[in-house]
Short mmCIF file of C-alpha atoms in Angstrom, two decimals:
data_model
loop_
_atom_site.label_atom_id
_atom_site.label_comp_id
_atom_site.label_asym_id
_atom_site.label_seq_id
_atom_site.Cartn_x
_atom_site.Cartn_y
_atom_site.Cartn_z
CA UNK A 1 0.00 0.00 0.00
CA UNK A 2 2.75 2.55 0.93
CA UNK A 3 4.46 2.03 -2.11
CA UNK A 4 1.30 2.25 -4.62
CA UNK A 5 0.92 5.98 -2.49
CA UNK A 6 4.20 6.48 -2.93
CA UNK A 7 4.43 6.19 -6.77
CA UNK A 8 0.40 8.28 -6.61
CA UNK A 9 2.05 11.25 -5.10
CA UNK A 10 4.96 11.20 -7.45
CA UNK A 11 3.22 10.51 -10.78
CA UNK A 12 0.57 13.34 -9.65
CA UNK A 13 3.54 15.55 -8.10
CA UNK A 14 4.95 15.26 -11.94
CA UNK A 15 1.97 16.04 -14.26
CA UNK A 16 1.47 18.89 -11.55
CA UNK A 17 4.57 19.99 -12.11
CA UNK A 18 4.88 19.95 -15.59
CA UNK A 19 1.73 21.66 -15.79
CA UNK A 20 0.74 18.61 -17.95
CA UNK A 21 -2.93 18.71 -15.57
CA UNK A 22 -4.49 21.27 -13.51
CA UNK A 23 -5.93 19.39 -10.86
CA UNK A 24 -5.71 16.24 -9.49
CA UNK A 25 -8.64 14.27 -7.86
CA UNK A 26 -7.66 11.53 -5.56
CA UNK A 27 -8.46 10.41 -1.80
CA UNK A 28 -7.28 12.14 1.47
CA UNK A 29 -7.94 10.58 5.20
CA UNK A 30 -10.75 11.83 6.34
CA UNK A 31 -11.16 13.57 9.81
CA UNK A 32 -13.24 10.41 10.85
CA UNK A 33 -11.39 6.55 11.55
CA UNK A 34 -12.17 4.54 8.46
CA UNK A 35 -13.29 6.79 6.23
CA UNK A 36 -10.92 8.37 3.05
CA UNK A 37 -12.25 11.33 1.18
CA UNK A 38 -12.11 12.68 -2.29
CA UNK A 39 -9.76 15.40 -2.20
CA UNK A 40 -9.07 18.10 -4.75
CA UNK A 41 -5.13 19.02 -5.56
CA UNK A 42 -4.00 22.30 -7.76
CA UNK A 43 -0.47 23.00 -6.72
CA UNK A 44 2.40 20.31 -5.98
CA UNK A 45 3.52 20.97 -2.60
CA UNK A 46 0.10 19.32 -1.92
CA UNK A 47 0.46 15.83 -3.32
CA UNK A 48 1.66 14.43 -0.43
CA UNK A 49 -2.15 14.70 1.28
CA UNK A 50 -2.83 12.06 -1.63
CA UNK A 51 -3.41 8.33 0.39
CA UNK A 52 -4.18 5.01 -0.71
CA UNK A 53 -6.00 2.42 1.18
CA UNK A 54 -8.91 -0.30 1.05
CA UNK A 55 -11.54 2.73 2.42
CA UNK A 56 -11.17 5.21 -0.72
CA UNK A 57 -14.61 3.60 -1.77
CA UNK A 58 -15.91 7.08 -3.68
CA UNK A 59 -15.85 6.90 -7.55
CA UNK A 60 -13.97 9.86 -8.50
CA UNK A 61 -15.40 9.90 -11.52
CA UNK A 62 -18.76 11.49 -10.40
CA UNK A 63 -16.41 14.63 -10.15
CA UNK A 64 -15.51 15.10 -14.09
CA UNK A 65 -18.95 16.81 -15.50
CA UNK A 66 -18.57 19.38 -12.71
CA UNK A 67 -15.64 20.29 -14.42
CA UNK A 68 -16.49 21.05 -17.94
CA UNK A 69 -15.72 24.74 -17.41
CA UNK A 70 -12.10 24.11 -16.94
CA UNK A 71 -11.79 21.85 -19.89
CA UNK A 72 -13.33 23.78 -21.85
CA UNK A 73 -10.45 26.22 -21.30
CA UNK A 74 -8.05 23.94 -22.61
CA UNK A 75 -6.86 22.66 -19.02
CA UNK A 76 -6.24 18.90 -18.52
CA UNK A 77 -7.54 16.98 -15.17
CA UNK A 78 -6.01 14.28 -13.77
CA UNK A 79 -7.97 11.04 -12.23
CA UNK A 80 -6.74 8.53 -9.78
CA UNK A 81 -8.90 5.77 -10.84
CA UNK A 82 -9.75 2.18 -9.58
CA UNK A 83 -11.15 -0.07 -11.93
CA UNK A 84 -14.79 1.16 -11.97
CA UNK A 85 -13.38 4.86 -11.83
CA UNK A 86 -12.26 4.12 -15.13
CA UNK A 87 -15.11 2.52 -16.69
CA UNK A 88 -17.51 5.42 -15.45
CA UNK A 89 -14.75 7.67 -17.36
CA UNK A 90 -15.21 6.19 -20.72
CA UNK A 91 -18.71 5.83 -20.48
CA UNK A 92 -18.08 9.50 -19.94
CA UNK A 93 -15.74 9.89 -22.78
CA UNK A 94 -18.56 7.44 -24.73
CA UNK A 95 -21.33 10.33 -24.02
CA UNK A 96 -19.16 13.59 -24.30
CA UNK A 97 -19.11 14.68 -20.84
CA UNK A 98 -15.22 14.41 -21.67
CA UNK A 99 -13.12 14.25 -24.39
CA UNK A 100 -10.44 11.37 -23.99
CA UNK A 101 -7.46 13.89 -24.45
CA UNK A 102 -8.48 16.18 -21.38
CA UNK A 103 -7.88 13.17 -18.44
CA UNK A 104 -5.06 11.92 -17.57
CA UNK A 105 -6.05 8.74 -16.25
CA UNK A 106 -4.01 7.61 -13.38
CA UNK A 107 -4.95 3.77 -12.64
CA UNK A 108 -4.47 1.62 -9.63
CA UNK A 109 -5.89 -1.92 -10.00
CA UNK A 110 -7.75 -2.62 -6.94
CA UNK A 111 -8.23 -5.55 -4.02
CA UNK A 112 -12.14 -4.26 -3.92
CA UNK A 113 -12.63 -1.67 -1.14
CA UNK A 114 -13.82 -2.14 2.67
CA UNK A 115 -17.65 -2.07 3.73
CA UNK A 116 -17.77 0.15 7.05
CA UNK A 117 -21.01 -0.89 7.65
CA UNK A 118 -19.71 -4.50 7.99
CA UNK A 119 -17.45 -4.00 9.77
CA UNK A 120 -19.16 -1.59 12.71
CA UNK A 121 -21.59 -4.55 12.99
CA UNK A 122 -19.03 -6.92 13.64
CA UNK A 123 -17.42 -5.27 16.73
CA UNK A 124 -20.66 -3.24 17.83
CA UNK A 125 -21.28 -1.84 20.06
CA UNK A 126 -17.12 -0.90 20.16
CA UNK A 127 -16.70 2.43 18.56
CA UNK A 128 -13.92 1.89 16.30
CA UNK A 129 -10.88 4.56 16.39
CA UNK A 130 -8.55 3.22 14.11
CA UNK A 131 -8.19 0.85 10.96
CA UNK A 132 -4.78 -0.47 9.69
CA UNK A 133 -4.28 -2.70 7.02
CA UNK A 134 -1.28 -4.80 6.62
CA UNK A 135 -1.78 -7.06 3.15
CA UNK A 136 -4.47 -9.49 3.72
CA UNK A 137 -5.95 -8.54 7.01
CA UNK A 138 -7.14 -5.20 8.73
CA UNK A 139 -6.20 -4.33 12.35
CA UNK A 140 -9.32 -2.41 14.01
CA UNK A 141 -8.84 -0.36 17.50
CA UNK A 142 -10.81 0.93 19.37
CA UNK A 143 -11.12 2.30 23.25
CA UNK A 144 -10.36 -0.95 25.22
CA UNK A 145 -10.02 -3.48 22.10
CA UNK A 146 -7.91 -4.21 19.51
CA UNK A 147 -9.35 -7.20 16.36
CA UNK A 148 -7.71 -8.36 13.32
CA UNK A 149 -9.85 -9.60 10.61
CA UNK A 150 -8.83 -10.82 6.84
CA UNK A 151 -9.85 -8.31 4.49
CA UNK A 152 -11.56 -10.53 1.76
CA UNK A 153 -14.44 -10.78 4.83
CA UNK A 154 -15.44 -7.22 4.70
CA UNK A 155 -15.06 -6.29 1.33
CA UNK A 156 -18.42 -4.54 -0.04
CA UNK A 157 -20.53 -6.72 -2.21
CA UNK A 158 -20.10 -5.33 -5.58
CA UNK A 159 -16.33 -5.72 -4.90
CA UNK A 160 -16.53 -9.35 -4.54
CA UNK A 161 -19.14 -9.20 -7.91
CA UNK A 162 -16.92 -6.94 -9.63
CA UNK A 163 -15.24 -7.78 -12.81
CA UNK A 164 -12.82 -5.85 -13.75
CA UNK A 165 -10.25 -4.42 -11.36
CA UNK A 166 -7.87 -3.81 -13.54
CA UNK A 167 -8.59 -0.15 -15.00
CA UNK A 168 -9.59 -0.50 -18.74
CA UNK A 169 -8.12 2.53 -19.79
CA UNK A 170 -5.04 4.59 -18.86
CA UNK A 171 -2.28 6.85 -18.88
CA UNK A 172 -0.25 5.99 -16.40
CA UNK A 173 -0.57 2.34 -14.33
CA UNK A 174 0.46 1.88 -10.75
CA UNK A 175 1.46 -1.62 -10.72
CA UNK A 176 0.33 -3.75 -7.96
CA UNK A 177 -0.23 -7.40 -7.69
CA UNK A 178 -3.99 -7.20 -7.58
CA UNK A 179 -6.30 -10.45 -8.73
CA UNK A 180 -9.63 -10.41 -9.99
CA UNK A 181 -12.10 -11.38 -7.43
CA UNK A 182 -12.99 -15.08 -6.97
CA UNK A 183 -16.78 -14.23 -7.38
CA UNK A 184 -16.11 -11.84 -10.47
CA UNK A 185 -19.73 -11.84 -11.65
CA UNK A 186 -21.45 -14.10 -9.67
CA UNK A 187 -24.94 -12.22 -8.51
CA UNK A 188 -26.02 -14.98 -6.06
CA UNK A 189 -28.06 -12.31 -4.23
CA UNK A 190 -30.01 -11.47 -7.45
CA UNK A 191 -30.79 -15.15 -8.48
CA UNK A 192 -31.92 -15.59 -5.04
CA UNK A 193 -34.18 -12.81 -5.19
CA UNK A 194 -35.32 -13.66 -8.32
CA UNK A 195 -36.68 -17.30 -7.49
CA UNK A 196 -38.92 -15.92 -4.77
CA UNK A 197 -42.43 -15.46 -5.40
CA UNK A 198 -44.16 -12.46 -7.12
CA UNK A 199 -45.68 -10.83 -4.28
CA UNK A 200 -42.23 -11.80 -1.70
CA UNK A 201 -40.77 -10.27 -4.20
CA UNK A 202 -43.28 -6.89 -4.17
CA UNK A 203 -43.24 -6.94 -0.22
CA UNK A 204 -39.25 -7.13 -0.43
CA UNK A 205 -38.32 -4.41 -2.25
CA UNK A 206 -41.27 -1.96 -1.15
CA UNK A 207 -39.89 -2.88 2.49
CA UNK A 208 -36.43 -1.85 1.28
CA UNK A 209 -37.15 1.50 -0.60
CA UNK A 210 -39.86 2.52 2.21
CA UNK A 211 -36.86 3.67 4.14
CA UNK A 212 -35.73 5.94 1.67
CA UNK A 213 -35.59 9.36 2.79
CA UNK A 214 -35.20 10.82 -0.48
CA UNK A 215 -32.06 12.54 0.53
CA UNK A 216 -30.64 11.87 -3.09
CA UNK A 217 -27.20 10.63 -1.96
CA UNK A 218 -27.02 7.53 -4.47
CA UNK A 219 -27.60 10.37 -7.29
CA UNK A 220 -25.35 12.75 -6.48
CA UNK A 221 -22.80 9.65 -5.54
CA UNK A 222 -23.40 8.19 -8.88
CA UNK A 223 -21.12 8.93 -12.06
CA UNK A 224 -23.81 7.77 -14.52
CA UNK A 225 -26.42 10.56 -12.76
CA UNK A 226 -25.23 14.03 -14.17
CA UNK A 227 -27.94 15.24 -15.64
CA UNK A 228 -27.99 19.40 -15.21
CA UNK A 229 -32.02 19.12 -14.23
CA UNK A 230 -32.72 15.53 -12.40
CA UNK A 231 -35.90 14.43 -13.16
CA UNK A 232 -37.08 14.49 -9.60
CA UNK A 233 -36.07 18.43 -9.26
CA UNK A 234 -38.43 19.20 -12.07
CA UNK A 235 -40.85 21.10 -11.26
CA UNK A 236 -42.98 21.90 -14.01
CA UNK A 237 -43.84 19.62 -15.38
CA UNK A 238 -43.59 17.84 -11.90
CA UNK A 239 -43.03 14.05 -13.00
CA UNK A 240 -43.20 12.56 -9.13
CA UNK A 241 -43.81 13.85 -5.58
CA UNK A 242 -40.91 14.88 -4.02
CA UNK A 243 -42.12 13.78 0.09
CA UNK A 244 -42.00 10.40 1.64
CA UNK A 245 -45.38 10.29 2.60
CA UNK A 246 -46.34 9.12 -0.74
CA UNK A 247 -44.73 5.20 -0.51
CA UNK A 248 -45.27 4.91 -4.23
CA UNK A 249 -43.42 8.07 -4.79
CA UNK A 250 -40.49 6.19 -3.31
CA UNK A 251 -41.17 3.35 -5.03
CA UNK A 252 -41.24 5.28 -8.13
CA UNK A 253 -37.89 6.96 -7.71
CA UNK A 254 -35.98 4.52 -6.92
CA UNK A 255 -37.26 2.41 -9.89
CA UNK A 256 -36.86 5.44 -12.75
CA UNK A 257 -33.27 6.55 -10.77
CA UNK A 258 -31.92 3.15 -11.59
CA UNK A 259 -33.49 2.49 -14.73
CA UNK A 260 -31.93 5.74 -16.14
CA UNK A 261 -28.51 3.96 -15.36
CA UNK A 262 -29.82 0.93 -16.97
CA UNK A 263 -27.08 -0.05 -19.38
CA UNK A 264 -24.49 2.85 -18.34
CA UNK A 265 -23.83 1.38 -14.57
CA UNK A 266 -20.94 -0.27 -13.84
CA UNK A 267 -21.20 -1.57 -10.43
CA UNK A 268 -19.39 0.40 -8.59
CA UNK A 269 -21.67 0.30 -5.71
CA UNK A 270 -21.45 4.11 -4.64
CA UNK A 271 -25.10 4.69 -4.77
CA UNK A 272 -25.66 1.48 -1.94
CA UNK A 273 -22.54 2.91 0.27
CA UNK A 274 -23.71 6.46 0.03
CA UNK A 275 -27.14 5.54 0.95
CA UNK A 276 -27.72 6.89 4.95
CA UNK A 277 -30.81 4.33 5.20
CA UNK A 278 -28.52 1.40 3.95
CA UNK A 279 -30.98 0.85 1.43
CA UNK A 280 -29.97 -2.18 -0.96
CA UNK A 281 -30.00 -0.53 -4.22
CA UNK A 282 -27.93 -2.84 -6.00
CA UNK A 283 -30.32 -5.16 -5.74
CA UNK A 284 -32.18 -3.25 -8.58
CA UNK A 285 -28.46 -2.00 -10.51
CA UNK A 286 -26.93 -5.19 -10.54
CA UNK A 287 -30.49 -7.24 -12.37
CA UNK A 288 -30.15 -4.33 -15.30
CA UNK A 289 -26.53 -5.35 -15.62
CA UNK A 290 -27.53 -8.75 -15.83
CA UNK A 291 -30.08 -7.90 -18.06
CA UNK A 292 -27.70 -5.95 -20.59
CA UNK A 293 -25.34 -8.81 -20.53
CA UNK A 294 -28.04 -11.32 -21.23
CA UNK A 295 -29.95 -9.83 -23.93
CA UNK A 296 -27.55 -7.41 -25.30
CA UNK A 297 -24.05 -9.41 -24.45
CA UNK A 298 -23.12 -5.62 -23.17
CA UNK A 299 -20.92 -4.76 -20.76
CA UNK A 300 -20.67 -0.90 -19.91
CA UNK A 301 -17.45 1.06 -20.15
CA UNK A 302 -15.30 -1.23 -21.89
CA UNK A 303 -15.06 0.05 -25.45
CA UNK A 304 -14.18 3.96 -26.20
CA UNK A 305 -15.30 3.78 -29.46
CA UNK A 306 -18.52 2.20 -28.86
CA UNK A 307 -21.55 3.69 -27.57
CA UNK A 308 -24.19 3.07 -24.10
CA UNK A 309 -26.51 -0.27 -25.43
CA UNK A 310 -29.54 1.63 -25.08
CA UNK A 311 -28.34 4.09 -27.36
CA UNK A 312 -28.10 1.70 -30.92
CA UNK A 313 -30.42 -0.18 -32.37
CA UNK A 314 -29.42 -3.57 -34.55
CA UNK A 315 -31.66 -5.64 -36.27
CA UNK A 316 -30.83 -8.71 -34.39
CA UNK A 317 -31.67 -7.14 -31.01
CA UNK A 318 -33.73 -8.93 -28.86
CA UNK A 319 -37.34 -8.29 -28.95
CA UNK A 320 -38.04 -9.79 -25.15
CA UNK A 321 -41.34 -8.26 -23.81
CA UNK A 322 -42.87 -7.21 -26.84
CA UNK A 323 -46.09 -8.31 -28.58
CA UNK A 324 -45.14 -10.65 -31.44
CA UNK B 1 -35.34 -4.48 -20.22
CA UNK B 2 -37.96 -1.88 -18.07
CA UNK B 3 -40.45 -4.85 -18.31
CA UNK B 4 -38.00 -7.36 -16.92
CA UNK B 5 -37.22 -4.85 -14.08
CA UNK B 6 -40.61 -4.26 -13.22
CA UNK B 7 -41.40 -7.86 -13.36
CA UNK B 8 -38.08 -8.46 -11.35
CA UNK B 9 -39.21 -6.09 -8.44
CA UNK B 10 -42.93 -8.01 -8.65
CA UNK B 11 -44.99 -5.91 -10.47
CA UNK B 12 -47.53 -8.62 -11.94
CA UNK B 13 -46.59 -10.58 -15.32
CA UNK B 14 -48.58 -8.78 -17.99
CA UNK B 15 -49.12 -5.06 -16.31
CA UNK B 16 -46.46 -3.50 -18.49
CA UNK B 17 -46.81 -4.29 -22.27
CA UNK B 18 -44.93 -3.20 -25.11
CA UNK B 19 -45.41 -3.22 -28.75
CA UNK B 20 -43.62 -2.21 -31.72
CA UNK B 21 -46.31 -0.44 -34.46
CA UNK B 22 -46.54 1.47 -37.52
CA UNK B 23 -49.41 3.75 -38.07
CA UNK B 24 -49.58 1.72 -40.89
CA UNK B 25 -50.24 -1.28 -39.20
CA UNK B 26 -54.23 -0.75 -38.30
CA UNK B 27 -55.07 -4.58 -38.24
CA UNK B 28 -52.09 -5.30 -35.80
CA UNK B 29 -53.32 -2.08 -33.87
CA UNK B 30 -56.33 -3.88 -33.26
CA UNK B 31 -55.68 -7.22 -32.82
CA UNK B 32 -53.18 -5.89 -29.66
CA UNK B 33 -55.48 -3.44 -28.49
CA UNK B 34 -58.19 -6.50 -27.78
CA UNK B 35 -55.73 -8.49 -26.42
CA UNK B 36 -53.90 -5.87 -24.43
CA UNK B 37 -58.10 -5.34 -22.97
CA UNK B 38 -58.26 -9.19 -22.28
CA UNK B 39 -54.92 -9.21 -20.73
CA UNK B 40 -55.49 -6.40 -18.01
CA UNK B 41 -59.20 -7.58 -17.55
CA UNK B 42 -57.54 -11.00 -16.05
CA UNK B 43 -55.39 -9.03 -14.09
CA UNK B 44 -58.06 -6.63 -12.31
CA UNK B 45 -57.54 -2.72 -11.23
CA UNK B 46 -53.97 -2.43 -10.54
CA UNK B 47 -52.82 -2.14 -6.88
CA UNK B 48 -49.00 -1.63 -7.01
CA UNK B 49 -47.69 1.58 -8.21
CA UNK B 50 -50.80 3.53 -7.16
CA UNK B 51 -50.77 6.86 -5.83
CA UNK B 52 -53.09 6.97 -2.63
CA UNK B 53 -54.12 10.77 -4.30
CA UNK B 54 -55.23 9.45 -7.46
CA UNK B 55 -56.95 6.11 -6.61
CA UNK B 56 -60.14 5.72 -8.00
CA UNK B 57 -63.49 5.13 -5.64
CA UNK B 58 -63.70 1.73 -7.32
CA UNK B 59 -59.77 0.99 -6.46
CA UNK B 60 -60.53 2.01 -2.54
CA UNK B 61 -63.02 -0.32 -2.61
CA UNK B 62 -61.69 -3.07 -4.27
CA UNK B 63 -58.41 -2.62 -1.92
CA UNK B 64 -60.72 -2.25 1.47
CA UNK B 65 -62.09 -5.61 0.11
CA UNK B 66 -58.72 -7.07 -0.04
CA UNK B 67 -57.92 -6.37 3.51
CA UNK B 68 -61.26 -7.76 5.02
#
């Protein structure tokens, strides 16, 4: 780990310094234990705030449309990216939020990242005060207690799904002696919802999104969900209620919110960390990947030159769900 | 892929249908429109998805039914 931050810092210190970029988004430690946060660098001396660890869970790409302005200027921006990082770049590259030339993509491949959530249930009700990681296993300590558990346990659950940790696309690669995960695209949860009954099924998920709170955290965490007006802001025409007193309201955003990414996620999870009600929303983002993979043999962020699945149309596409 | 979602979450088999049409097409027009009619009629007033606001009298009814 030190030596992957070690060669961040001085690949980023460099392009800083040679004004090759103009800012450089990566992960500082937070001001809370276990928690890394997306930090914003302009001038060199700063690099060294840059870290590296198995909590910088954010994807940094939800960051680049904010910056159009700059780019537009001619000014380059530099990306420490993980493996979904990357793909939710050239998805943004695919749909012009970026042009290819204007990032400089710094890649790390990735072990999958650490689920706090797991974790604090593990050694509640301890208040944890410190994380280390040393390789395979993390060191937690708290006031009075000290545990040390094997990382591949608390890894979030669309790490263990994901499928490629090794950044597609790059300028400049950190090498690092990740693997790609044992369960690379194995959605056991989703097959396991799926063979329950209709109504389980109904009663399952409108138990799950009746918690929401509406706070809009998986948007605004999500690289896929940049859209200047969200449909849920709109107010005239106003397309759904915007209180939680309405349970179909919820219902309703959470189904359009994901279907919008339908075909443009890449399972990065952000939208189910970010969520403050630890609402399940891959449940719903993982079955569209599934779904573009099984009818459309699509997998998002890949291919530069290629284009979002629901945005081409080929004779031979599949006609599920339609009247004959 | 919509349909499959909505079917996924447990919206009822049938309650979202989709057709490809030309205006050109009136026979096909028809023939779905009467089956689209017999499809929904097996499937009664639709409960899921509902806002409480804009529920019909009939809908109340049929749902105060349900819970007896």
């Amino acid at each position: 780990m030190e030596k992957i931050e070690k060669k961040i810092r001085e690949i980023a210190g460099k392009l800083l310094k040679d004004e090759k970029v103009k800012l450089v988004i990566g992960f500082e430690n937070g001001t809370l234990p276990m928690k890394a946060r997306p930090t914003f660098i302009k001038i060199q001396e700063n690099v060294e705030k840059l870290v590296w660890n198995s909590l910088c869970e954010n994807n940094l790409a939800v960051y680049i449309p904010f910056y159009r302005q700059l780019m537009d200027k001619g000014d380059k921006i530099g990306v420490i990216a993980k493996g979904c990082d990357a793909r939710s770049l050239v998805l943004h590259f695919q749909e012009n939020v970026a042009k290819r030339e204007q990032i400089v993509i710094i890649a790390i491949p990735c072990d999958g990242m650490l689920d706090r959530r797991k974790i604090e249930k593990e050694v509640f009700p301890n208040e944890i005060t410190e994380l280390s990681e040393n390789g395979d296993t993390i060191v937690i300590k708290g006031k009075e207690f000290e545990k040390t558990f094997k990382k591949t346990d608390f890894l979030c659950d669309d790490c263990n799904t994901c499928t490629h940790r090794k950044p597609v696309l790059y300028d400049e690669l950190v090498e690092s002696s990740t693997k790609e995960s044992e369960k690379s695209g194995d959605y056991g949860k989703i097959k396991e919802f799926e063979s329950k009954e209709q109504d389980k099924r109904w009663k399952l998920f409108t138990d799950e999104v009746s918690r929401c709170i509406r706070c809009y955290a998986c948007r605004n965490a999500c690289p896929s969900c940049y859209c200047k007006e969200c449909f849920v802001d709109c107010t005239n025409p106003q397309w759904i209620g915007t209180t939680i007193d309405e349970k179909t309201d919820l219902e309703l955003f959470q189904i359009i919110r994901t279907f919008h990414t339908a075909g443009r996620c890449v399972n990065c999870g952000s939208c189910t960390r970010a969520c403050p009600m630890d609402i399940d929303i891959s449940l719903l983002v993982n079955k569209l990947s599934i779904d573009a993979k099984r009818l459309f043999d699509y997998e998002t962020g890949l291919d530069i030159e290629g284009k979002p699945v629901l945005n081409k149309y080929s004779e031979d596409d599949s006609n599920e769900g339609f009247f004959e | 892929m919509l349909k499959s979602l909505l079917e996924y979450l447990g919206l009822e088999k049938g309650r979202l249908q989709l057709a490809w049409l030309s205006s050109a097409e009136a026979e096909r027009f028809v023939k779905i429109a009467k089956e689209t009619i017999e499809l929904v009629r097996k499937l009664g007033p639709a409960k899921k998805l509902v806002k409480k606001k804009f529920a019909t009298e009939r809908h109340r009814k049929t749902q105060k039914n349900n819970e007896k």
